[in-house]
Structure formats: C-alpha cells, structure tokens
Amino acid sequence: MNENLVLVVEDEPSVGEIVSLYLRRAGFQVEVIDDGQKALQWLKQNEPTLVVLDLMLPGADGWEITRQMRARNDTPIIMLTARREEMDRIAGLEMGADDYLTKPFSPQELVSRVRAVLRRTRPVAPAESETKTMSFGKLVIDIQARRVLLDGEEKTLTAKEFDLLLHLARHPRQVFSRDQLLERIWGESDYIDPGTVTVHIRRLREKIENDPAAPVHLQTVWGVGYRFEP
Ligand code: CA
C-alpha cells in the first residue's frame, strides 16, 4: 500500500482541482479520476491509503465503487455528496464509507477529515504498542501507567501534557510544528489556539527538565517548532 497516496474520484473539475491542491499541500500524493469505471480500473492496480469519492459519477457511481472496494478490502472512503437527501440515504444504507461531506464543503475541512479517518483506521505499529516504558537518562516515561519520573521522582502531568511528551518522545529528533502537534494531540479541535502548544511545552519543561530555561529534551527549533532530544 502507498501510505501517502489519496485517490479522488470526482467529475466536477473545479472540485477535483481544489481538493487535490489542498491534499497535496497537506503532504499527500493525489490521483484525480473523473469517471467511476476508470477509478475501478485504477484501483485494481493501485493501493491508495484513502479514497475521496463523489457519489454521482459517470461510468459507475459512488455506491458501486464502494461496493466493489468493500468486497476486496477496508481502504478508508470519504464520500462527497451534493445533497442532504443523499446523506440520509447513506446513513440508511450504511454503505461502508468511513465519513461523509456534503457539498459545498471547505477543502480544509476535507483535509481534517482525511487525517482523522487515517488516524482512526491506521493500526498502531506492534513494536510501539508493546513498548511499556521509555527511558532517556534520568527521564522515564511509563506508557501503560501514564506516569513520568524524573530522577526517580514522579511528576504529575495533565493528560494533554503526557500525550504531548509521549508523541514527541516516540519520534525522537523529529521536528513538529505547533499546528502538527495541535492536530495530533488535540485532534479535531480546530478552534484551539496554537499558543496552547507553547503553554504546554513550557509547563512540561518545568516538570521534566532540570533547568527549564536550558531544556535538554524538549527543544525549540526556532521558526519551525519543537523536537525531542533523547
Ligand atoms: Ca458528481
């Protein structure tokens, strides 16, 4: 499977273009196909990570494509529908799509939904889920008990502080922007201010760094974001 490839099946060129633009900007590779039969053919040779599917299409409609896809695998599907009534039909038929959007929709909203569906459906790597504790010098993260110890002393973290620390520690040295951290830790809450991340990082430093002003683990990458130095 190509983890980064999204298929967009959409026969309205303007919608296909804008959706593809936003998905590319979000880091996905995008294939746009404007005909249902062609999409089915393409799907026989390619394994995208997710499919954005318009309901009313020439060739084969969204129902038919979903039916044929579901007969083969669980590739996530986000359906686009033009009318409210179609939404009701979807709900009734439970066709096997993972999410729906009614047109007109904001392309940014679609990107959020794509990420949310992928978060929900992608399995956690076994190696990661089996790890119970992580140690970085004097800092110990007990994943199962959700406890953090510094120099043997337990530090009390809020749920979000813990999630944030764990996410960074699981991706050592990888730089995350505040927006990426918001997206991954706070999820769907688009209305949360990116400054929230800054505040949480500061509080975390006060708890897990011997000298919060000169952090060893939670480092700022100026103009970009934050990274965890093991
Ligand atoms: Ca259409």
PDB file of C-alpha atoms and ligand atoms in Angstrom:
ATOM      1  CA  MET A   1       0.000   0.000   0.000  1.00  0.00           C
ATOM      2  CA  ASN A   2       1.153   3.533  -0.715  1.00  0.00           C
ATOM      3  CA  GLU A   3       0.782   5.259   2.680  1.00  0.00           C
ATOM      4  CA  ASN A   4       0.726   8.692   1.161  1.00  0.00           C
ATOM      5  CA  LEU A   5      -1.453   8.255  -1.891  1.00  0.00           C
ATOM      6  CA  VAL A   6      -5.043   9.502  -1.948  1.00  0.00           C
ATOM      7  CA  LEU A   7      -7.410   8.771  -4.821  1.00  0.00           C
ATOM      8  CA  VAL A   8     -10.000  11.466  -5.523  1.00  0.00           C
ATOM      9  CA  VAL A   9     -12.890  10.327  -7.711  1.00  0.00           C
ATOM     10  CA  GLU A  10     -14.741  13.461  -8.761  1.00  0.00           C
ATOM     11  CA  ASP A  11     -16.238  14.505 -12.094  1.00  0.00           C
ATOM     12  CA  GLU A  12     -16.528  18.229 -11.350  1.00  0.00           C
ATOM     13  CA  PRO A  13     -13.138  19.584 -12.439  1.00  0.00           C
ATOM     14  CA  SER A  14     -13.217  22.579 -10.073  1.00  0.00           C
ATOM     15  CA  VAL A  15     -13.900  20.370  -7.037  1.00  0.00           C
ATOM     16  CA  GLY A  16     -11.278  17.828  -8.095  1.00  0.00           C
ATOM     17  CA  GLU A  17      -8.715  20.571  -8.526  1.00  0.00           C
ATOM     18  CA  ILE A  18      -9.248  22.311  -5.208  1.00  0.00           C
ATOM     19  CA  VAL A  19      -9.403  19.048  -3.258  1.00  0.00           C
ATOM     20  CA  SER A  20      -6.225  17.843  -4.892  1.00  0.00           C
ATOM     21  CA  LEU A  21      -4.491  21.181  -4.235  1.00  0.00           C
ATOM     22  CA  TYR A  22      -5.291  21.084  -0.512  1.00  0.00           C
ATOM     23  CA  LEU A  23      -4.381  17.421  -0.111  1.00  0.00           C
ATOM     24  CA  ARG A  24      -1.051  17.967  -1.872  1.00  0.00           C
ATOM     25  CA  ARG A  25      -0.373  20.926   0.347  1.00  0.00           C
ATOM     26  CA  ALA A  26      -1.063  18.659   3.331  1.00  0.00           C
ATOM     27  CA  GLY A  27       1.655  16.310   2.093  1.00  0.00           C
ATOM     28  CA  PHE A  28      -0.343  13.695   0.197  1.00  0.00           C
ATOM     29  CA  GLN A  29       0.220  12.393  -3.301  1.00  0.00           C
ATOM     30  CA  VAL A  30      -3.045  12.717  -5.173  1.00  0.00           C
ATOM     31  CA  GLU A  31      -4.572  10.957  -8.158  1.00  0.00           C
ATOM     32  CA  VAL A  32      -7.759  12.547  -9.519  1.00  0.00           C
ATOM     33  CA  ILE A  33     -10.051  10.433 -11.702  1.00  0.00           C
ATOM     34  CA  ASP A  34     -13.283  11.833 -13.175  1.00  0.00           C
ATOM     35  CA  ASP A  35     -15.046   8.605 -14.098  1.00  0.00           C
ATOM     36  CA  GLY A  36     -16.278   5.709 -11.976  1.00  0.00           C
ATOM     37  CA  GLN A  37     -15.250   2.907 -14.328  1.00  0.00           C
ATOM     38  CA  LYS A  38     -11.795   4.370 -14.750  1.00  0.00           C
ATOM     39  CA  ALA A  39     -11.493   4.625 -10.961  1.00  0.00           C
ATOM     40  CA  LEU A  40     -12.366   0.940 -10.569  1.00  0.00           C
ATOM     41  CA  GLN A  41      -9.760   0.029 -13.160  1.00  0.00           C
ATOM     42  CA  TRP A  42      -7.161   2.164 -11.411  1.00  0.00           C
ATOM     43  CA  LEU A  43      -7.984   0.573  -8.051  1.00  0.00           C
ATOM     44  CA  LYS A  44      -7.165  -2.866  -9.460  1.00  0.00           C
ATOM     45  CA  GLN A  45      -3.560  -1.761  -9.907  1.00  0.00           C
ATOM     46  CA  ASN A  46      -3.061   0.707  -7.067  1.00  0.00           C
ATOM     47  CA  GLU A  47      -3.490   0.646  -3.314  1.00  0.00           C
ATOM     48  CA  PRO A  48      -4.143   4.160  -2.055  1.00  0.00           C
ATOM     49  CA  THR A  49      -4.223   4.882   1.660  1.00  0.00           C
ATOM     50  CA  LEU A  50      -7.650   6.514   1.323  1.00  0.00           C
ATOM     51  CA  VAL A  51     -10.279   7.297  -1.330  1.00  0.00           C
ATOM     52  CA  VAL A  52     -12.309  10.515  -1.572  1.00  0.00           C
ATOM     53  CA  LEU A  53     -15.356   9.531  -3.541  1.00  0.00           C
ATOM     54  CA  ASP A  54     -18.035  11.638  -5.175  1.00  0.00           C
ATOM     55  CA  LEU A  55     -21.408   9.932  -5.129  1.00  0.00           C
ATOM     56  CA  MET A  56     -22.825  10.938  -8.518  1.00  0.00           C
ATOM     57  CA  LEU A  57     -20.349   9.972 -11.226  1.00  0.00           C
ATOM     58  CA  PRO A  58     -20.349   8.902 -14.861  1.00  0.00           C
ATOM     59  CA  GLY A  59     -19.294   5.313 -15.525  1.00  0.00           C
ATOM     60  CA  ALA A  60     -20.001   3.825 -12.111  1.00  0.00           C
ATOM     61  CA  ASP A  61     -21.427   5.771  -9.181  1.00  0.00           C
ATOM     62  CA  GLY A  62     -20.074   6.059  -5.655  1.00  0.00           C
ATOM     63  CA  TRP A  63     -22.314   3.236  -4.404  1.00  0.00           C
ATOM     64  CA  GLU A  64     -20.983   0.801  -6.963  1.00  0.00           C
ATOM     65  CA  ILE A  65     -17.368   1.785  -6.324  1.00  0.00           C
ATOM     66  CA  THR A  66     -17.837   1.408  -2.556  1.00  0.00           C
ATOM     67  CA  ARG A  67     -19.477  -1.985  -3.016  1.00  0.00           C
ATOM     68  CA  GLN A  68     -16.650  -3.271  -5.192  1.00  0.00           C
ATOM     69  CA  MET A  69     -13.976  -1.821  -2.919  1.00  0.00           C
ATOM     70  CA  ARG A  70     -15.525  -3.327   0.203  1.00  0.00           C
ATOM     71  CA  ALA A  71     -15.627  -6.733  -1.465  1.00  0.00           C
ATOM     72  CA  ARG A  72     -11.833  -6.553  -1.578  1.00  0.00           C
ATOM     73  CA  ASN A  73     -10.518  -4.517   1.355  1.00  0.00           C
ATOM     74  CA  ASP A  74     -11.071  -1.873   4.033  1.00  0.00           C
ATOM     75  CA  THR A  75      -9.383   1.083   2.338  1.00  0.00           C
ATOM     76  CA  PRO A  76     -10.950   4.126   4.044  1.00  0.00           C
ATOM     77  CA  ILE A  77     -13.532   6.028   1.980  1.00  0.00           C
ATOM     78  CA  ILE A  78     -14.750   9.582   2.463  1.00  0.00           C
ATOM     79  CA  MET A  79     -17.857  10.239   0.399  1.00  0.00           C
ATOM     80  CA  LEU A  80     -18.790  13.567  -1.144  1.00  0.00           C
ATOM     81  CA  THR A  81     -22.458  14.179  -1.737  1.00  0.00           C
ATOM     82  CA  ALA A  82     -24.272  17.020  -3.422  1.00  0.00           C
ATOM     83  CA  ARG A  83     -27.486  16.932  -1.467  1.00  0.00           C
ATOM     84  CA  ARG A  84     -28.753  16.484   2.033  1.00  0.00           C
ATOM     85  CA  GLU A  85     -31.100  13.682   0.925  1.00  0.00           C
ATOM     86  CA  GLU A  86     -28.180  11.658  -0.323  1.00  0.00           C
ATOM     87  CA  MET A  87     -26.692  11.922   3.140  1.00  0.00           C
ATOM     88  CA  ASP A  88     -29.844  10.368   4.564  1.00  0.00           C
ATOM     89  CA  ARG A  89     -29.626   7.565   2.062  1.00  0.00           C
ATOM     90  CA  ILE A  90     -26.035   6.960   3.040  1.00  0.00           C
ATOM     91  CA  ALA A  91     -26.944   6.808   6.697  1.00  0.00           C
ATOM     92  CA  GLY A  92     -29.739   4.340   5.905  1.00  0.00           C
ATOM     93  CA  LEU A  93     -27.752   2.116   3.644  1.00  0.00           C
ATOM     94  CA  GLU A  94     -24.600   2.086   5.682  1.00  0.00           C
ATOM     95  CA  MET A  95     -22.636   1.578   2.550  1.00  0.00           C
ATOM     96  CA  GLY A  96     -19.320   1.205   4.263  1.00  0.00           C
ATOM     97  CA  ALA A  97     -17.915   4.689   3.796  1.00  0.00           C
ATOM     98  CA  ASP A  98     -15.879   5.938   6.739  1.00  0.00           C
ATOM     99  CA  ASP A  99     -17.051   9.528   6.611  1.00  0.00           C
ATOM    100  CA  TYR A 100     -19.197  11.891   4.502  1.00  0.00           C
ATOM    101  CA  LEU A 101     -19.122  15.519   3.465  1.00  0.00           C
ATOM    102  CA  THR A 102     -21.980  17.426   1.876  1.00  0.00           C
ATOM    103  CA  LYS A 103     -21.166  19.872  -0.898  1.00  0.00           C
ATOM    104  CA  PRO A 104     -20.282  22.655  -0.744  1.00  0.00           C
ATOM    105  CA  PHE A 105     -17.602  21.891   1.841  1.00  0.00           C
ATOM    106  CA  SER A 106     -14.406  23.629   2.849  1.00  0.00           C
ATOM    107  CA  PRO A 107     -11.328  21.900   1.420  1.00  0.00           C
ATOM    108  CA  GLN A 108      -9.592  22.431   4.774  1.00  0.00           C
ATOM    109  CA  GLU A 109     -12.417  20.525   6.434  1.00  0.00           C
ATOM    110  CA  LEU A 110     -11.871  17.679   3.990  1.00  0.00           C
ATOM    111  CA  VAL A 111      -8.163  17.577   4.844  1.00  0.00           C
ATOM    112  CA  SER A 112      -9.050  17.406   8.568  1.00  0.00           C
ATOM    113  CA  ARG A 113     -11.459  14.558   7.892  1.00  0.00           C
ATOM    114  CA  VAL A 114      -8.876  12.682   5.829  1.00  0.00           C
ATOM    115  CA  ARG A 115      -6.384  12.931   8.675  1.00  0.00           C
ATOM    116  CA  ALA A 116      -8.968  11.942  11.262  1.00  0.00           C
ATOM    117  CA  VAL A 117     -10.055   8.880   9.282  1.00  0.00           C
ATOM    118  CA  LEU A 118      -6.437   7.823   8.776  1.00  0.00           C
ATOM    119  CA  ARG A 119      -5.727   8.256  12.488  1.00  0.00           C
ATOM    120  CA  ARG A 120      -8.716   6.103  13.286  1.00  0.00           C
ATOM    121  CA  THR A 121      -8.051   3.353  10.780  1.00  0.00           C
ATOM    122  CA  ARG A 122      -4.268   3.028  10.731  1.00  0.00           C
ATOM    123  CA  PRO A 123      -3.105   0.278  13.036  1.00  0.00           C
ATOM    124  CA  VAL A 124      -0.517   1.162  15.671  1.00  0.00           C
ATOM    125  CA  ALA A 125       2.797  -0.492  14.869  1.00  0.00           C
ATOM    126  CA  PRO A 126       3.159  -3.590  17.072  1.00  0.00           C
ATOM    127  CA  ALA A 127       6.670  -2.662  18.227  1.00  0.00           C
ATOM    128  CA  GLU A 128       5.343   0.628  19.517  1.00  0.00           C
ATOM    129  CA  SER A 129       2.275  -0.763  21.267  1.00  0.00           C
ATOM    130  CA  GLU A 130       4.413  -3.370  23.047  1.00  0.00           C
ATOM    131  CA  THR A 131       6.805  -0.805  24.472  1.00  0.00           C
ATOM    132  CA  LYS A 132       5.803  -0.203  28.058  1.00  0.00           C
ATOM    133  CA  THR A 133       8.416   2.206  29.311  1.00  0.00           C
ATOM    134  CA  MET A 134      10.844   4.582  27.667  1.00  0.00           C
ATOM    135  CA  SER A 135      13.996   5.811  29.386  1.00  0.00           C
ATOM    136  CA  PHE A 136      16.041   8.843  28.470  1.00  0.00           C
ATOM    137  CA  GLY A 137      18.764   9.311  31.057  1.00  0.00           C
ATOM    138  CA  LYS A 138      17.029  10.470  34.228  1.00  0.00           C
ATOM    139  CA  LEU A 139      13.679  10.744  32.497  1.00  0.00           C
ATOM    140  CA  VAL A 140      11.430   7.683  32.455  1.00  0.00           C
ATOM    141  CA  ILE A 141       8.053   7.513  30.710  1.00  0.00           C
ATOM    142  CA  ASP A 142       5.844   4.654  31.875  1.00  0.00           C
ATOM    143  CA  ILE A 143       3.438   4.392  28.949  1.00  0.00           C
ATOM    144  CA  GLN A 144       0.973   1.897  30.389  1.00  0.00           C
ATOM    145  CA  ALA A 145       0.635   3.618  33.768  1.00  0.00           C
ATOM    146  CA  ARG A 146       0.895   7.059  32.110  1.00  0.00           C
ATOM    147  CA  ARG A 147       3.470   8.116  34.716  1.00  0.00           C
ATOM    148  CA  VAL A 148       6.572  10.220  34.263  1.00  0.00           C
ATOM    149  CA  LEU A 149       9.591  10.005  36.568  1.00  0.00           C
ATOM    150  CA  LEU A 150      12.496  12.412  36.726  1.00  0.00           C
ATOM    151  CA  ASP A 151      15.435  11.212  38.790  1.00  0.00           C
ATOM    152  CA  GLY A 152      13.136   8.630  40.377  1.00  0.00           C
ATOM    153  CA  GLU A 153      10.628  11.275  41.412  1.00  0.00           C
ATOM    154  CA  GLU A 154       7.126  11.092  39.980  1.00  0.00           C
ATOM    155  CA  LYS A 155       5.934  14.182  38.129  1.00  0.00           C
ATOM    156  CA  THR A 156       2.240  14.945  37.827  1.00  0.00           C
ATOM    157  CA  LEU A 157       1.298  15.643  34.226  1.00  0.00           C
ATOM    158  CA  THR A 158      -2.087  16.522  32.800  1.00  0.00           C
ATOM    159  CA  ALA A 159      -3.473  14.148  30.161  1.00  0.00           C
ATOM    160  CA  LYS A 160      -2.533  16.503  27.316  1.00  0.00           C
ATOM    161  CA  GLU A 161       0.937  17.153  28.723  1.00  0.00           C
ATOM    162  CA  PHE A 162       1.508  13.406  28.864  1.00  0.00           C
ATOM    163  CA  ASP A 163       0.195  12.846  25.329  1.00  0.00           C
ATOM    164  CA  LEU A 164       2.360  15.649  24.008  1.00  0.00           C
ATOM    165  CA  LEU A 165       5.507  14.362  25.718  1.00  0.00           C
ATOM    166  CA  LEU A 166       4.824  10.801  24.588  1.00  0.00           C
ATOM    167  CA  HIS A 167       4.225  11.844  20.998  1.00  0.00           C
ATOM    168  CA  LEU A 168       7.488  13.794  20.841  1.00  0.00           C
ATOM    169  CA  ALA A 169       9.439  11.035  22.639  1.00  0.00           C
ATOM    170  CA  ARG A 170       8.125   8.431  20.213  1.00  0.00           C
ATOM    171  CA  HIS A 171       9.531  10.455  17.332  1.00  0.00           C
ATOM    172  CA  PRO A 172      12.944  11.438  18.664  1.00  0.00           C
ATOM    173  CA  ARG A 173      14.651  14.353  16.908  1.00  0.00           C
ATOM    174  CA  GLN A 174      11.741  14.788  14.514  1.00  0.00           C
ATOM    175  CA  VAL A 175      10.616  18.411  14.369  1.00  0.00           C
ATOM    176  CA  PHE A 176       6.909  19.099  14.732  1.00  0.00           C
ATOM    177  CA  SER A 177       5.267  22.456  14.093  1.00  0.00           C
ATOM    178  CA  ARG A 178       2.723  23.744  16.565  1.00  0.00           C
ATOM    179  CA  ASP A 179      -0.029  23.074  14.027  1.00  0.00           C
ATOM    180  CA  GLN A 180       1.081  19.470  13.608  1.00  0.00           C
ATOM    181  CA  LEU A 181       1.136  18.965  17.371  1.00  0.00           C
ATOM    182  CA  LEU A 182      -2.302  20.553  17.711  1.00  0.00           C
ATOM    183  CA  GLU A 183      -3.612  18.255  15.020  1.00  0.00           C
ATOM    184  CA  ARG A 184      -2.103  15.129  16.574  1.00  0.00           C
ATOM    185  CA  ILE A 185      -2.653  15.770  20.271  1.00  0.00           C
ATOM    186  CA  TRP A 186      -5.773  17.908  20.302  1.00  0.00           C
ATOM    187  CA  GLY A 187      -7.253  16.289  17.213  1.00  0.00           C
ATOM    188  CA  GLU A 188     -10.371  17.746  15.703  1.00  0.00           C
ATOM    189  CA  SER A 189     -10.467  20.922  17.755  1.00  0.00           C
ATOM    190  CA  ASP A 190      -9.594  23.387  15.011  1.00  0.00           C
ATOM    191  CA  TYR A 191     -10.542  26.326  17.224  1.00  0.00           C
ATOM    192  CA  ILE A 192      -7.732  25.763  19.714  1.00  0.00           C
ATOM    193  CA  ASP A 193      -5.029  28.418  19.538  1.00  0.00           C
ATOM    194  CA  PRO A 194      -1.555  27.187  18.507  1.00  0.00           C
ATOM    195  CA  GLY A 195      -0.319  29.125  21.563  1.00  0.00           C
ATOM    196  CA  THR A 196      -1.789  26.241  23.596  1.00  0.00           C
ATOM    197  CA  VAL A 197       1.112  24.100  22.424  1.00  0.00           C
ATOM    198  CA  THR A 198       3.632  26.710  23.580  1.00  0.00           C
ATOM    199  CA  VAL A 199       1.999  26.811  27.007  1.00  0.00           C
ATOM    200  CA  HIS A 200       2.023  23.020  27.329  1.00  0.00           C
ATOM    201  CA  ILE A 201       5.670  22.814  26.272  1.00  0.00           C
ATOM    202  CA  ARG A 202       6.572  25.417  28.891  1.00  0.00           C
ATOM    203  CA  ARG A 203       4.732  23.527  31.633  1.00  0.00           C
ATOM    204  CA  LEU A 204       6.287  20.248  30.553  1.00  0.00           C
ATOM    205  CA  ARG A 205       9.746  21.783  30.715  1.00  0.00           C
ATOM    206  CA  GLU A 206       9.058  22.973  34.243  1.00  0.00           C
ATOM    207  CA  LYS A 207       8.192  19.398  35.163  1.00  0.00           C
ATOM    208  CA  ILE A 208      10.676  17.244  33.283  1.00  0.00           C
ATOM    209  CA  GLU A 209      13.702  19.443  32.742  1.00  0.00           C
ATOM    210  CA  ASN A 210      16.282  20.029  35.470  1.00  0.00           C
ATOM    211  CA  ASP A 211      16.739  23.516  34.082  1.00  0.00           C
ATOM    212  CA  PRO A 212      13.586  24.589  32.191  1.00  0.00           C
ATOM    213  CA  ALA A 213      15.423  27.600  30.780  1.00  0.00           C
ATOM    214  CA  ALA A 214      18.028  25.344  29.173  1.00  0.00           C
ATOM    215  CA  PRO A 215      15.987  22.294  28.170  1.00  0.00           C
ATOM    216  CA  VAL A 216      17.807  19.062  27.332  1.00  0.00           C
ATOM    217  CA  HIS A 217      14.866  17.035  26.000  1.00  0.00           C
ATOM    218  CA  LEU A 218      12.187  19.459  24.843  1.00  0.00           C
ATOM    219  CA  GLN A 219      13.984  21.652  22.392  1.00  0.00           C
ATOM    220  CA  THR A 220      12.683  24.588  20.410  1.00  0.00           C
ATOM    221  CA  VAL A 221      13.590  24.714  16.737  1.00  0.00           C
ATOM    222  CA  TRP A 222      13.296  28.418  16.043  1.00  0.00           C
ATOM    223  CA  GLY A 223      10.777  29.344  13.417  1.00  0.00           C
ATOM    224  CA  VAL A 224       9.715  25.709  12.972  1.00  0.00           C
ATOM    225  CA  GLY A 225       8.516  24.035  16.146  1.00  0.00           C
ATOM    226  CA  TYR A 226       9.665  21.515  18.717  1.00  0.00           C
ATOM    227  CA  ARG A 227      11.583  18.290  18.887  1.00  0.00           C
ATOM    228  CA  PHE A 228      12.502  15.710  21.485  1.00  0.00           C
ATOM    229  CA  GLU A 229      16.179  15.086  22.061  1.00  0.00           C
ATOM    230  CA  PRO A 230      16.693  11.698  23.717  1.00  0.00           C
TER     231      PRO A 230
HETATM  232 CA    CA B   1     -20.640  14.354  -9.402  1.00  0.00          CA
END
